[in-house]
């Protein structure tokens, strides 16, 4: 406990330094925090990659979902505090002279702080994207191509680490994580992504396998929660702390609670399985149009545009259970739209156009 308090107090000094000396970069750091938001995986990265390479897109969803599930379990085990409430409750500062940490609209996360979900989600997904991009260049054999591959390797991994460091600094800057929490998140995300590099079975998983995986993840998490609750250990201990110490009650969002993330991820995985095994997917993405560049570009543009409309769908938060059910449905609809609905509509439009030209 003394060592952890020392780690936290040193982390507070770093946060104060960032908030004082990096004030000019506030907008950029807030932006990078949004870049690391795990929800971007489903609304931006996945639509792009699935239409370019279905193997990579499928792996991306699996890595994101399993990685975020592990993040939830780790948070429940580690009981990590967040800086913006820890400084208010710790007894290590004399005469109650606790440091003043500035808060922002995205500071008031309600779940435990360790490891960082943003850092973990960002590192695992960008790891998938970088390794996927490099898999195309590694096949080049001639001398010039080998040199180009090495240059590309250096460039992409440099970009990877620049993004991860920026996301980590941004999460520390807004006082929602201590430095050790974001570092742990980055390396945990890399480990999860690397594990899926050696798990080809997800590419041939049946719909039944998707459903079984969803049930296992949900039952394990719920069982873990209920088991500890029977032992008088409340795994939602962080929510009242967030509500108590958040500078603005309007910044508290139910979407940041532990079960909200679980439901969102389970919905995405179910929607992916449903889409891949649908007739619309087989007709469009397995047909002759799927090889055309124009088909893929139209699918990317239409998917990104359609998914932005989902941002206008506001789920009511007055009833918690209703929120979780609707959140699951909304999350399932997003990959289903990308995988099946949009490609099928584009395929039908192209086929109609071809018939008119003939």
C-alpha atoms as a printed R data frame, in Angstrom:
    type eleno elety resid chain resno       x       y       z
1   ATOM     1    CA   UNK     A     1   0.000   0.000   0.000
2   ATOM     2    CA   UNK     A     2   2.863   2.400   0.834
3   ATOM     3    CA   UNK     A     3   4.580   1.589  -2.459
4   ATOM     4    CA   UNK     A     4   1.323   2.133  -4.366
5   ATOM     5    CA   UNK     A     5   0.741   5.472  -2.624
6   ATOM     6    CA   UNK     A     6   4.272   6.498  -3.592
7   ATOM     7    CA   UNK     A     7   3.606   5.439  -7.189
8   ATOM     8    CA   UNK     A     8   0.355   7.416  -7.205
9   ATOM     9    CA   UNK     A     9   1.930  10.526  -5.660
10  ATOM    10    CA   UNK     A    10   4.717  10.491  -8.246
11  ATOM    11    CA   UNK     A    11   2.041  10.081 -10.906
12  ATOM    12    CA   UNK     A    12   0.237  13.156  -9.572
13  ATOM    13    CA   UNK     A    13   3.453  15.174  -9.919
14  ATOM    14    CA   UNK     A    14   3.694  14.095 -13.566
15  ATOM    15    CA   UNK     A    15   0.047  15.057 -14.171
16  ATOM    16    CA   UNK     A    16   0.618  18.480 -12.608
17  ATOM    17    CA   UNK     A    17   3.698  18.953 -14.779
18  ATOM    18    CA   UNK     A    18   1.762  18.053 -17.937
19  ATOM    19    CA   UNK     A    19  -1.215  20.265 -17.081
20  ATOM    20    CA   UNK     A    20   1.097  23.195 -16.316
21  ATOM    21    CA   UNK     A    21   3.672  22.954 -19.101
22  ATOM    22    CA   UNK     A    22   1.623  21.400 -21.905
23  ATOM    23    CA   UNK     A    23  -1.385  23.697 -21.685
24  ATOM    24    CA   UNK     A    24  -0.751  24.901 -25.242
25  ATOM    25    CA   UNK     A    25  -1.252  21.339 -26.479
26  ATOM    26    CA   UNK     A    26  -4.548  20.820 -24.648
27  ATOM    27    CA   UNK     A    27  -6.680  20.539 -27.806
28  ATOM    28    CA   UNK     A    28  -4.264  18.079 -29.388
29  ATOM    29    CA   UNK     A    29  -4.082  15.935 -26.243
30  ATOM    30    CA   UNK     A    30  -7.864  15.887 -25.905
31  ATOM    31    CA   UNK     A    31  -8.050  14.859 -29.559
32  ATOM    32    CA   UNK     A    32  -5.560  12.021 -29.000
33  ATOM    33    CA   UNK     A    33  -7.659  10.814 -26.077
34  ATOM    34    CA   UNK     A    34 -10.594  10.562 -28.493
35  ATOM    35    CA   UNK     A    35  -8.338   8.756 -30.992
36  ATOM    36    CA   UNK     A    36  -7.678   6.088 -28.363
37  ATOM    37    CA   UNK     A    37 -11.382   5.639 -27.601
38  ATOM    38    CA   UNK     A    38 -12.198   1.929 -28.123
39  ATOM    39    CA   UNK     A    39 -15.489   2.906 -29.780
40  ATOM    40    CA   UNK     A    40 -13.542   4.225 -32.790
41  ATOM    41    CA   UNK     A    41 -12.554   0.636 -33.548
42  ATOM    42    CA   UNK     A    42 -16.117  -0.209 -34.546
43  ATOM    43    CA   UNK     A    43 -17.030   3.080 -36.239
44  ATOM    44    CA   UNK     A    44 -13.796   3.946 -38.119
45  ATOM    45    CA   UNK     A    45 -11.005   1.354 -38.183
46  ATOM    46    CA   UNK     A    46 -13.160  -1.736 -38.733
47  ATOM    47    CA   UNK     A    47 -15.208  -0.345 -41.698
48  ATOM    48    CA   UNK     A    48 -11.985   0.664 -43.439
49  ATOM    49    CA   UNK     A    49 -10.107  -2.586 -42.946
50  ATOM    50    CA   UNK     A    50 -12.956  -5.043 -43.431
51  ATOM    51    CA   UNK     A    51 -13.655  -3.787 -46.948
52  ATOM    52    CA   UNK     A    52  -9.937  -3.849 -47.799
53  ATOM    53    CA   UNK     A    53  -9.181  -7.194 -46.169
54  ATOM    54    CA   UNK     A    54 -11.901  -9.252 -44.494
55  ATOM    55    CA   UNK     A    55  -9.353 -11.361 -42.593
56  ATOM    56    CA   UNK     A    56  -7.828  -8.286 -40.952
57  ATOM    57    CA   UNK     A    57 -11.226  -6.729 -40.268
58  ATOM    58    CA   UNK     A    58 -12.489  -9.894 -38.588
59  ATOM    59    CA   UNK     A    59  -9.339 -10.194 -36.491
60  ATOM    60    CA   UNK     A    60  -9.677  -6.551 -35.466
61  ATOM    61    CA   UNK     A    61 -13.122  -7.095 -33.921
62  ATOM    62    CA   UNK     A    62 -12.016 -10.238 -32.096
63  ATOM    63    CA   UNK     A    63  -8.900  -8.528 -30.729
64  ATOM    64    CA   UNK     A    64 -10.876  -5.458 -29.645
65  ATOM    65    CA   UNK     A    65 -13.611  -7.470 -27.933
66  ATOM    66    CA   UNK     A    66 -11.373  -9.989 -26.165
67  ATOM    67    CA   UNK     A    67  -8.874  -7.265 -25.263
68  ATOM    68    CA   UNK     A    68 -11.566  -5.084 -23.714
69  ATOM    69    CA   UNK     A    69 -12.984  -8.098 -21.848
70  ATOM    70    CA   UNK     A    70  -9.558  -8.813 -20.344
71  ATOM    71    CA   UNK     A    71  -9.287  -5.118 -19.528
72  ATOM    72    CA   UNK     A    72 -12.544  -5.337 -17.558
73  ATOM    73    CA   UNK     A    73 -11.404  -8.421 -15.616
74  ATOM    74    CA   UNK     A    74  -8.013  -6.839 -14.869
75  ATOM    75    CA   UNK     A    75  -9.708  -3.660 -13.647
76  ATOM    76    CA   UNK     A    76 -11.901  -5.666 -11.304
77  ATOM    77    CA   UNK     A    77  -8.880  -7.557  -9.965
78  ATOM    78    CA   UNK     A    78  -6.435  -4.640  -9.632
79  ATOM    79    CA   UNK     A    79  -8.820  -2.073  -8.071
80  ATOM    80    CA   UNK     A    80  -6.913   0.805  -9.687
81  ATOM    81    CA   UNK     A    81  -7.780   4.334  -8.574
82  ATOM    82    CA   UNK     A    82  -8.051   7.275 -10.947
83  ATOM    83    CA   UNK     A    83  -6.072  10.459 -10.196
84  ATOM    84    CA   UNK     A    84  -9.017  12.858 -10.146
85  ATOM    85    CA   UNK     A    85 -10.607  11.094  -7.186
86  ATOM    86    CA   UNK     A    86  -7.498   9.619  -5.525
87  ATOM    87    CA   UNK     A    87  -6.040  13.045  -4.687
88  ATOM    88    CA   UNK     A    88  -9.286  13.908  -2.898
89  ATOM    89    CA   UNK     A    89  -9.314  10.842  -0.661
90  ATOM    90    CA   UNK     A    90  -5.689   9.951   0.058
91  ATOM    91    CA   UNK     A    91  -4.241  10.690   3.479
92  ATOM    92    CA   UNK     A    92  -0.597  10.997   2.419
93  ATOM    93    CA   UNK     A    93  -0.681  14.777   1.946
94  ATOM    94    CA   UNK     A    94  -0.109  16.752   5.193
95  ATOM    95    CA   UNK     A    95  -2.714  19.201   6.518
96  ATOM    96    CA   UNK     A    96  -5.144  18.095   3.815
97  ATOM    97    CA   UNK     A    97  -3.165  20.080   1.234
98  ATOM    98    CA   UNK     A    98  -4.105  17.793  -1.637
99  ATOM    99    CA   UNK     A    99  -2.906  18.809  -5.113
100 ATOM   100    CA   UNK     A   100  -5.350  20.488  -7.456
101 ATOM   101    CA   UNK     A   101  -5.815  18.533 -10.697
102 ATOM   102    CA   UNK     A   102  -7.811  20.101 -13.486
103 ATOM   103    CA   UNK     A   103 -10.681  18.052 -14.907
104 ATOM   104    CA   UNK     A   104 -12.100  17.996 -18.426
105 ATOM   105    CA   UNK     A   105 -15.390  16.768 -19.953
106 ATOM   106    CA   UNK     A   106 -13.709  13.418 -20.759
107 ATOM   107    CA   UNK     A   107 -11.986  13.027 -17.377
108 ATOM   108    CA   UNK     A   108 -14.790  11.461 -15.354
109 ATOM   109    CA   UNK     A   109 -14.523   7.784 -16.313
110 ATOM   110    CA   UNK     A   110 -16.506   5.701 -13.829
111 ATOM   111    CA   UNK     A   111 -14.678   2.365 -13.993
112 ATOM   112    CA   UNK     A   112 -11.446   1.418 -12.175
113 ATOM   113    CA   UNK     A   113  -8.294   2.885 -13.674
114 ATOM   114    CA   UNK     A   114  -5.848   0.011 -14.139
115 ATOM   115    CA   UNK     A   115  -5.039  -0.880 -16.855
116 ATOM   116    CA   UNK     A   116  -6.077   1.945 -19.176
117 ATOM   117    CA   UNK     A   117  -8.778   0.782 -21.599
118 ATOM   118    CA   UNK     A   118  -7.956   3.523 -24.104
119 ATOM   119    CA   UNK     A   119  -4.257   2.628 -24.142
120 ATOM   120    CA   UNK     A   120  -4.999  -1.102 -24.332
121 ATOM   121    CA   UNK     A   121  -7.592  -0.742 -27.095
122 ATOM   122    CA   UNK     A   122  -5.413   1.605 -29.110
123 ATOM   123    CA   UNK     A   123  -2.289  -0.565 -28.898
124 ATOM   124    CA   UNK     A   124  -4.016  -3.846 -29.758
125 ATOM   125    CA   UNK     A   125  -5.854  -2.457 -32.791
126 ATOM   126    CA   UNK     A   126  -2.929  -0.458 -34.156
127 ATOM   127    CA   UNK     A   127  -0.744  -3.535 -33.664
128 ATOM   128    CA   UNK     A   128  -3.159  -5.491 -35.873
129 ATOM   129    CA   UNK     A   129  -3.148  -2.751 -38.510
130 ATOM   130    CA   UNK     A   130   0.647  -2.385 -38.603
131 ATOM   131    CA   UNK     A   131   1.320  -6.135 -38.790
132 ATOM   132    CA   UNK     A   132  -1.343  -6.462 -41.502
133 ATOM   133    CA   UNK     A   133   0.246  -3.701 -43.582
134 ATOM   134    CA   UNK     A   134   3.712  -5.218 -43.170
135 ATOM   135    CA   UNK     A   135   2.457  -8.657 -44.225
136 ATOM   136    CA   UNK     A   136   2.101  -7.292 -47.769
137 ATOM   137    CA   UNK     A   137   5.691  -6.030 -47.958
138 ATOM   138    CA   UNK     A   138   7.387  -9.011 -46.312
139 ATOM   139    CA   UNK     A   139   6.710 -11.110 -49.429
140 ATOM   140    CA   UNK     A   140   8.909  -8.910 -51.600
141 ATOM   141    CA   UNK     A   141  12.071 -10.777 -52.563
142 ATOM   142    CA   UNK     A   142  14.358  -8.594 -54.698
143 ATOM   143    CA   UNK     A   143  17.035  -6.404 -53.108
144 ATOM   144    CA   UNK     A   144  15.289  -3.066 -53.647
145 ATOM   145    CA   UNK     A   145  12.020  -4.461 -52.289
146 ATOM   146    CA   UNK     A   146  13.748  -5.791 -49.153
147 ATOM   147    CA   UNK     A   147  15.194  -2.343 -48.487
148 ATOM   148    CA   UNK     A   148  11.767  -0.808 -49.042
149 ATOM   149    CA   UNK     A   149  10.255  -3.308 -46.617
150 ATOM   150    CA   UNK     A   150  12.771  -2.361 -43.932
151 ATOM   151    CA   UNK     A   151  12.046   1.322 -44.489
152 ATOM   152    CA   UNK     A   152   8.299   0.657 -44.317
153 ATOM   153    CA   UNK     A   153   8.803  -1.434 -41.162
154 ATOM   154    CA   UNK     A   154  10.674   1.391 -39.447
155 ATOM   155    CA   UNK     A   155   8.146   4.001 -40.558
156 ATOM   156    CA   UNK     A   156   5.018   2.068 -39.487
157 ATOM   157    CA   UNK     A   157   6.375   1.035 -36.094
158 ATOM   158    CA   UNK     A   158   7.509   4.612 -35.494
159 ATOM   159    CA   UNK     A   159   3.965   5.775 -36.254
160 ATOM   160    CA   UNK     A   160   2.649   3.050 -33.932
161 ATOM   161    CA   UNK     A   161   4.732   4.210 -30.985
162 ATOM   162    CA   UNK     A   162   4.095   7.906 -31.640
163 ATOM   163    CA   UNK     A   163   0.342   7.233 -31.502
164 ATOM   164    CA   UNK     A   164   0.586   5.074 -28.375
165 ATOM   165    CA   UNK     A   165   2.767   7.588 -26.535
166 ATOM   166    CA   UNK     A   166   0.429  10.430 -27.550
167 ATOM   167    CA   UNK     A   167  -2.637   8.514 -26.350
168 ATOM   168    CA   UNK     A   168  -0.887   7.669 -23.072
169 ATOM   169    CA   UNK     A   169   0.186  11.270 -22.451
170 ATOM   170    CA   UNK     A   170  -3.324  12.501 -23.243
171 ATOM   171    CA   UNK     A   171  -4.917  10.109 -20.742
172 ATOM   172    CA   UNK     A   172  -2.474  11.200 -18.047
173 ATOM   173    CA   UNK     A   173  -2.917  14.888 -18.953
174 ATOM   174    CA   UNK     A   174  -6.688  14.820 -18.365
175 ATOM   175    CA   UNK     A   175  -6.118  13.170 -14.943
176 ATOM   176    CA   UNK     A   176  -8.066  10.026 -15.727
177 ATOM   177    CA   UNK     A   177  -5.041   7.678 -15.454
178 ATOM   178    CA   UNK     A   178  -1.730   7.403 -13.656
179 ATOM   179    CA   UNK     A   179   1.359   6.839 -15.875
180 ATOM   180    CA   UNK     A   180   1.832   3.202 -14.797
181 ATOM   181    CA   UNK     A   181  -1.782   2.432 -15.774
182 ATOM   182    CA   UNK     A   182  -1.354   3.558 -19.383
183 ATOM   183    CA   UNK     A   183   1.983   1.748 -19.731
184 ATOM   184    CA   UNK     A   184   0.348  -1.455 -18.462
185 ATOM   185    CA   UNK     A   185  -2.522  -0.929 -20.907
186 ATOM   186    CA   UNK     A   186  -0.220  -0.577 -23.928
187 ATOM   187    CA   UNK     A   187   1.726  -3.761 -23.262
188 ATOM   188    CA   UNK     A   188  -1.393  -5.745 -22.327
189 ATOM   189    CA   UNK     A   189  -2.956  -4.707 -25.645
190 ATOM   190    CA   UNK     A   190   0.123  -5.798 -27.590
191 ATOM   191    CA   UNK     A   191   0.060  -9.207 -25.874
192 ATOM   192    CA   UNK     A   192  -3.604  -9.751 -26.772
193 ATOM   193    CA   UNK     A   193  -3.023  -8.718 -30.394
194 ATOM   194    CA   UNK     A   194   0.050 -10.952 -30.697
195 ATOM   195    CA   UNK     A   195  -1.945 -13.910 -29.330
196 ATOM   196    CA   UNK     A   196  -4.471 -13.496 -32.143
197 ATOM   197    CA   UNK     A   197  -1.682 -13.502 -34.715
198 ATOM   198    CA   UNK     A   198  -1.466 -17.224 -33.887
199 ATOM   199    CA   UNK     A   199  -5.222 -17.916 -33.719
200 ATOM   200    CA   UNK     A   200  -6.395 -18.517 -37.308
201 ATOM   201    CA   UNK     A   201  -9.511 -20.408 -36.139
202 ATOM   202    CA   UNK     A   202 -11.450 -17.148 -35.753
203 ATOM   203    CA   UNK     A   203 -11.567 -16.794 -39.534
204 ATOM   204    CA   UNK     A   204 -13.616 -19.985 -39.893
205 ATOM   205    CA   UNK     A   205 -15.683 -19.653 -36.721
206 ATOM   206    CA   UNK     A   206 -19.326 -20.687 -37.131
207 ATOM   207    CA   UNK     A   207 -22.269 -18.611 -35.949
208 ATOM   208    CA   UNK     A   208 -22.668 -21.101 -33.114
209 ATOM   209    CA   UNK     A   209 -19.063 -20.399 -32.099
210 ATOM   210    CA   UNK     A   210 -19.771 -16.657 -32.027
211 ATOM   211    CA   UNK     A   211 -22.817 -17.234 -29.820
212 ATOM   212    CA   UNK     A   212 -20.926 -19.597 -27.489
213 ATOM   213    CA   UNK     A   213 -18.080 -17.094 -27.153
214 ATOM   214    CA   UNK     A   214 -20.548 -14.309 -26.350
215 ATOM   215    CA   UNK     A   215 -22.264 -16.434 -23.717
216 ATOM   216    CA   UNK     A   216 -18.963 -17.481 -22.147
217 ATOM   217    CA   UNK     A   217 -17.663 -13.909 -21.913
218 ATOM   218    CA   UNK     A   218 -20.937 -12.651 -20.438
219 ATOM   219    CA   UNK     A   219 -21.476 -15.518 -17.982
220 ATOM   220    CA   UNK     A   220 -17.853 -15.442 -16.773
221 ATOM   221    CA   UNK     A   221 -17.903 -11.676 -16.197
222 ATOM   222    CA   UNK     A   222 -21.323 -11.744 -14.518
223 ATOM   223    CA   UNK     A   223 -20.393 -14.790 -12.431
224 ATOM   224    CA   UNK     A   224 -17.143 -13.141 -11.350
225 ATOM   225    CA   UNK     A   225 -19.049 -10.025 -10.329
226 ATOM   226    CA   UNK     A   226 -21.762 -11.892  -8.421
227 ATOM   227    CA   UNK     A   227 -19.279 -14.230  -6.699
228 ATOM   228    CA   UNK     A   228 -17.308 -11.333  -5.274
229 ATOM   229    CA   UNK     A   229 -20.504  -9.521  -4.363
230 ATOM   230    CA   UNK     A   230 -21.443 -12.512  -2.186
231 ATOM   231    CA   UNK     A   231 -18.118 -11.956  -0.412
232 ATOM   232    CA   UNK     A   232 -19.115  -8.305   0.188
233 ATOM   233    CA   UNK     A   233 -16.658  -7.069  -2.449
234 ATOM   234    CA   UNK     A   234 -18.365  -4.450  -4.617
235 ATOM   235    CA   UNK     A   235 -16.748  -4.371  -8.061
236 ATOM   236    CA   UNK     A   236 -18.682  -1.202  -8.881
237 ATOM   237    CA   UNK     A   237 -16.960   0.676  -6.040
238 ATOM   238    CA   UNK     A   238 -15.505   3.194  -8.491
239 ATOM   239    CA   UNK     A   239 -18.868   4.529  -9.723
240 ATOM   240    CA   UNK     A   240 -19.832   6.402  -6.509
241 ATOM   241    CA   UNK     A   241 -16.287   7.782  -6.272
242 ATOM   242    CA   UNK     A   242 -16.567   9.162  -9.805
243 ATOM   243    CA   UNK     A   243 -19.959  10.727  -9.054
244 ATOM   244    CA   UNK     A   244 -18.662  12.242  -5.819
245 ATOM   245    CA   UNK     A   245 -15.471  13.827  -7.114
246 ATOM   246    CA   UNK     A   246 -16.286  14.716 -10.717
247 ATOM   247    CA   UNK     A   247 -16.210  18.512 -11.078
248 ATOM   248    CA   UNK     A   248 -19.335  18.541 -13.253
249 ATOM   249    CA   UNK     A   249 -22.167  15.988 -12.828
250 ATOM   250    CA   UNK     A   250 -22.969  16.335 -16.538
251 ATOM   251    CA   UNK     A   251 -19.603  14.757 -17.346
252 ATOM   252    CA   UNK     A   252 -20.640  11.457 -15.735
253 ATOM   253    CA   UNK     A   253 -21.752   9.086 -18.472
254 ATOM   254    CA   UNK     A   254 -23.314   5.658 -17.974
255 ATOM   255    CA   UNK     A   255 -21.539   4.631 -21.174
256 ATOM   256    CA   UNK     A   256 -18.243   4.532 -19.240
257 ATOM   257    CA   UNK     A   257 -19.431   2.046 -16.584
258 ATOM   258    CA   UNK     A   258 -17.844  -1.445 -16.621
259 ATOM   259    CA   UNK     A   259 -20.986  -3.292 -17.767
260 ATOM   260    CA   UNK     A   260 -21.666  -0.758 -20.531
261 ATOM   261    CA   UNK     A   261 -18.339  -1.617 -22.172
262 ATOM   262    CA   UNK     A   262 -19.005  -5.345 -21.772
263 ATOM   263    CA   UNK     A   263 -22.429  -5.115 -23.412
264 ATOM   264    CA   UNK     A   264 -21.096  -2.921 -26.213
265 ATOM   265    CA   UNK     A   265 -18.351  -5.404 -27.081
266 ATOM   266    CA   UNK     A   266 -20.584  -8.469 -26.902
267 ATOM   267    CA   UNK     A   267 -23.018  -6.755 -29.254
268 ATOM   268    CA   UNK     A   268 -20.242  -6.002 -31.751
269 ATOM   269    CA   UNK     A   269 -18.987  -9.603 -31.752
270 ATOM   270    CA   UNK     A   270 -22.515 -10.976 -32.167
271 ATOM   271    CA   UNK     A   271 -23.206  -8.537 -35.012
272 ATOM   272    CA   UNK     A   272 -20.007  -9.603 -36.780
273 ATOM   273    CA   UNK     A   273 -20.926 -13.286 -36.535
274 ATOM   274    CA   UNK     A   274 -24.456 -12.616 -37.714
275 ATOM   275    CA   UNK     A   275 -23.207 -10.551 -40.654
276 ATOM   276    CA   UNK     A   276 -20.533 -12.985 -41.840
277 ATOM   277    CA   UNK     A   277 -23.003 -15.873 -41.871
278 ATOM   278    CA   UNK     A   278 -25.826 -13.937 -43.567
279 ATOM   279    CA   UNK     A   279 -27.024 -14.452 -47.117
280 ATOM   280    CA   UNK     A   280 -26.421 -10.772 -47.871
281 ATOM   281    CA   UNK     A   281 -22.726 -11.160 -47.067
282 ATOM   282    CA   UNK     A   282 -22.382 -14.316 -49.178
283 ATOM   283    CA   UNK     A   283 -24.199 -12.703 -52.108
284 ATOM   284    CA   UNK     A   284 -22.243  -9.453 -52.098
285 ATOM   285    CA   UNK     A   285 -18.807  -9.990 -50.543
286 ATOM   286    CA   UNK     A   286 -18.329 -13.435 -52.065
287 ATOM   287    CA   UNK     A   287 -19.648 -12.506 -55.508
288 ATOM   288    CA   UNK     A   288 -17.850 -11.217 -58.605
289 ATOM   289    CA   UNK     A   289 -18.204  -7.560 -57.577
290 ATOM   290    CA   UNK     A   290 -16.177  -8.139 -54.403
291 ATOM   291    CA   UNK     A   291 -12.918  -8.098 -56.384
292 ATOM   292    CA   UNK     A   292 -13.607  -4.700 -57.926
293 ATOM   293    CA   UNK     A   293 -11.851  -1.673 -56.460
294 ATOM   294    CA   UNK     A   294 -14.928   0.459 -57.127
295 ATOM   295    CA   UNK     A   295 -17.060  -1.929 -55.052
296 ATOM   296    CA   UNK     A   296 -14.708  -1.729 -52.080
297 ATOM   297    CA   UNK     A   297 -14.367   2.058 -52.236
298 ATOM   298    CA   UNK     A   298 -18.140   2.482 -52.381
299 ATOM   299    CA   UNK     A   299 -18.544   0.086 -49.450
300 ATOM   300    CA   UNK     A   300 -15.987   2.000 -47.375
301 ATOM   301    CA   UNK     A   301 -17.580   5.373 -48.105
302 ATOM   302    CA   UNK     A   302 -21.127   4.114 -47.533
303 ATOM   303    CA   UNK     A   303 -20.147   2.256 -44.336
304 ATOM   304    CA   UNK     A   304 -18.386   5.253 -42.797
305 ATOM   305    CA   UNK     A   305 -21.259   7.565 -43.718
306 ATOM   306    CA   UNK     A   306 -23.923   5.187 -42.412
307 ATOM   307    CA   UNK     A   307 -22.125   4.540 -39.131
308 ATOM   308    CA   UNK     A   308 -21.925   8.274 -38.444
309 ATOM   309    CA   UNK     A   309 -25.725   8.272 -38.426
310 ATOM   310    CA   UNK     A   310 -25.628   5.908 -35.458
311 ATOM   311    CA   UNK     A   311 -24.105   8.758 -33.436
312 ATOM   312    CA   UNK     A   312 -27.451  10.541 -33.690
313 ATOM   313    CA   UNK     A   313 -29.226   7.570 -32.106
314 ATOM   314    CA   UNK     A   314 -29.352   8.468 -28.425
315 ATOM   315    CA   UNK     A   315 -30.096   5.594 -26.085
316 ATOM   316    CA   UNK     A   316 -32.260   6.539 -23.064
317 ATOM   317    CA   UNK     A   317 -30.332   6.318 -19.801
318 ATOM   318    CA   UNK     A   318 -33.140   6.610 -17.246
319 ATOM   319    CA   UNK     A   319 -33.451   2.801 -16.963
320 ATOM   320    CA   UNK     A   320 -30.122   1.003 -16.643
321 ATOM   321    CA   UNK     A   321 -31.244  -2.408 -17.906
322 ATOM   322    CA   UNK     A   322 -33.025  -0.872 -20.898
323 ATOM   323    CA   UNK     A   323 -29.853   1.065 -21.682
324 ATOM   324    CA   UNK     A   324 -27.794  -2.155 -21.717
325 ATOM   325    CA   UNK     A   325 -30.278  -3.962 -23.988
326 ATOM   326    CA   UNK     A   326 -30.484  -1.101 -26.488
327 ATOM   327    CA   UNK     A   327 -26.708  -0.615 -26.344
328 ATOM   328    CA   UNK     A   328 -26.244  -4.296 -27.242
329 ATOM   329    CA   UNK     A   329 -28.631  -3.937 -30.196
330 ATOM   330    CA   UNK     A   330 -26.975  -0.742 -31.438
331 ATOM   331    CA   UNK     A   331 -23.496  -2.276 -31.162
332 ATOM   332    CA   UNK     A   332 -24.638  -5.408 -33.022
333 ATOM   333    CA   UNK     A   333 -26.162  -3.294 -35.792
334 ATOM   334    CA   UNK     A   334 -22.872  -1.527 -36.574
335 ATOM   335    CA   UNK     A   335 -20.766  -4.509 -37.787
336 ATOM   336    CA   UNK     A   336 -23.893  -6.025 -39.339
337 ATOM   337    CA   UNK     A   337 -24.245  -2.841 -41.391
338 ATOM   338    CA   UNK     A   338 -20.593  -2.918 -42.480
339 ATOM   339    CA   UNK     A   339 -20.435  -6.647 -43.219
340 ATOM   340    CA   UNK     A   340 -23.804  -7.355 -44.781
341 ATOM   341    CA   UNK     A   341 -26.223  -4.472 -45.294
342 ATOM   342    CA   UNK     A   342 -24.000  -1.899 -47.004
343 ATOM   343    CA   UNK     A   343 -22.157  -4.377 -49.308
344 ATOM   344    CA   UNK     A   344 -25.477  -5.920 -50.328
345 ATOM   345    CA   UNK     A   345 -26.951  -2.506 -51.185
346 ATOM   346    CA   UNK     A   346 -23.825  -1.523 -53.152
347 ATOM   347    CA   UNK     A   347 -23.843  -4.902 -54.930
348 ATOM   348    CA   UNK     A   348 -27.512  -4.488 -55.875
349 ATOM   349    CA   UNK     A   349 -26.893  -0.942 -57.107
350 ATOM   350    CA   UNK     A   350 -23.933  -2.009 -59.262
351 ATOM   351    CA   UNK     A   351 -25.852  -4.946 -60.690
352 ATOM   352    CA   UNK     A   352 -28.795  -2.669 -61.581
353 ATOM   353    CA   UNK     A   353 -26.416  -0.190 -63.236
354 ATOM   354    CA   UNK     A   354 -24.757  -2.970 -65.252
355 ATOM   355    CA   UNK     A   355 -28.114  -4.218 -66.486
356 ATOM   356    CA   UNK     A   356 -29.092  -0.735 -67.646
357 ATOM   357    CA   UNK     A   357 -25.801  -0.337 -69.514
358 ATOM   358    CA   UNK     A   358 -26.304  -3.672 -71.235
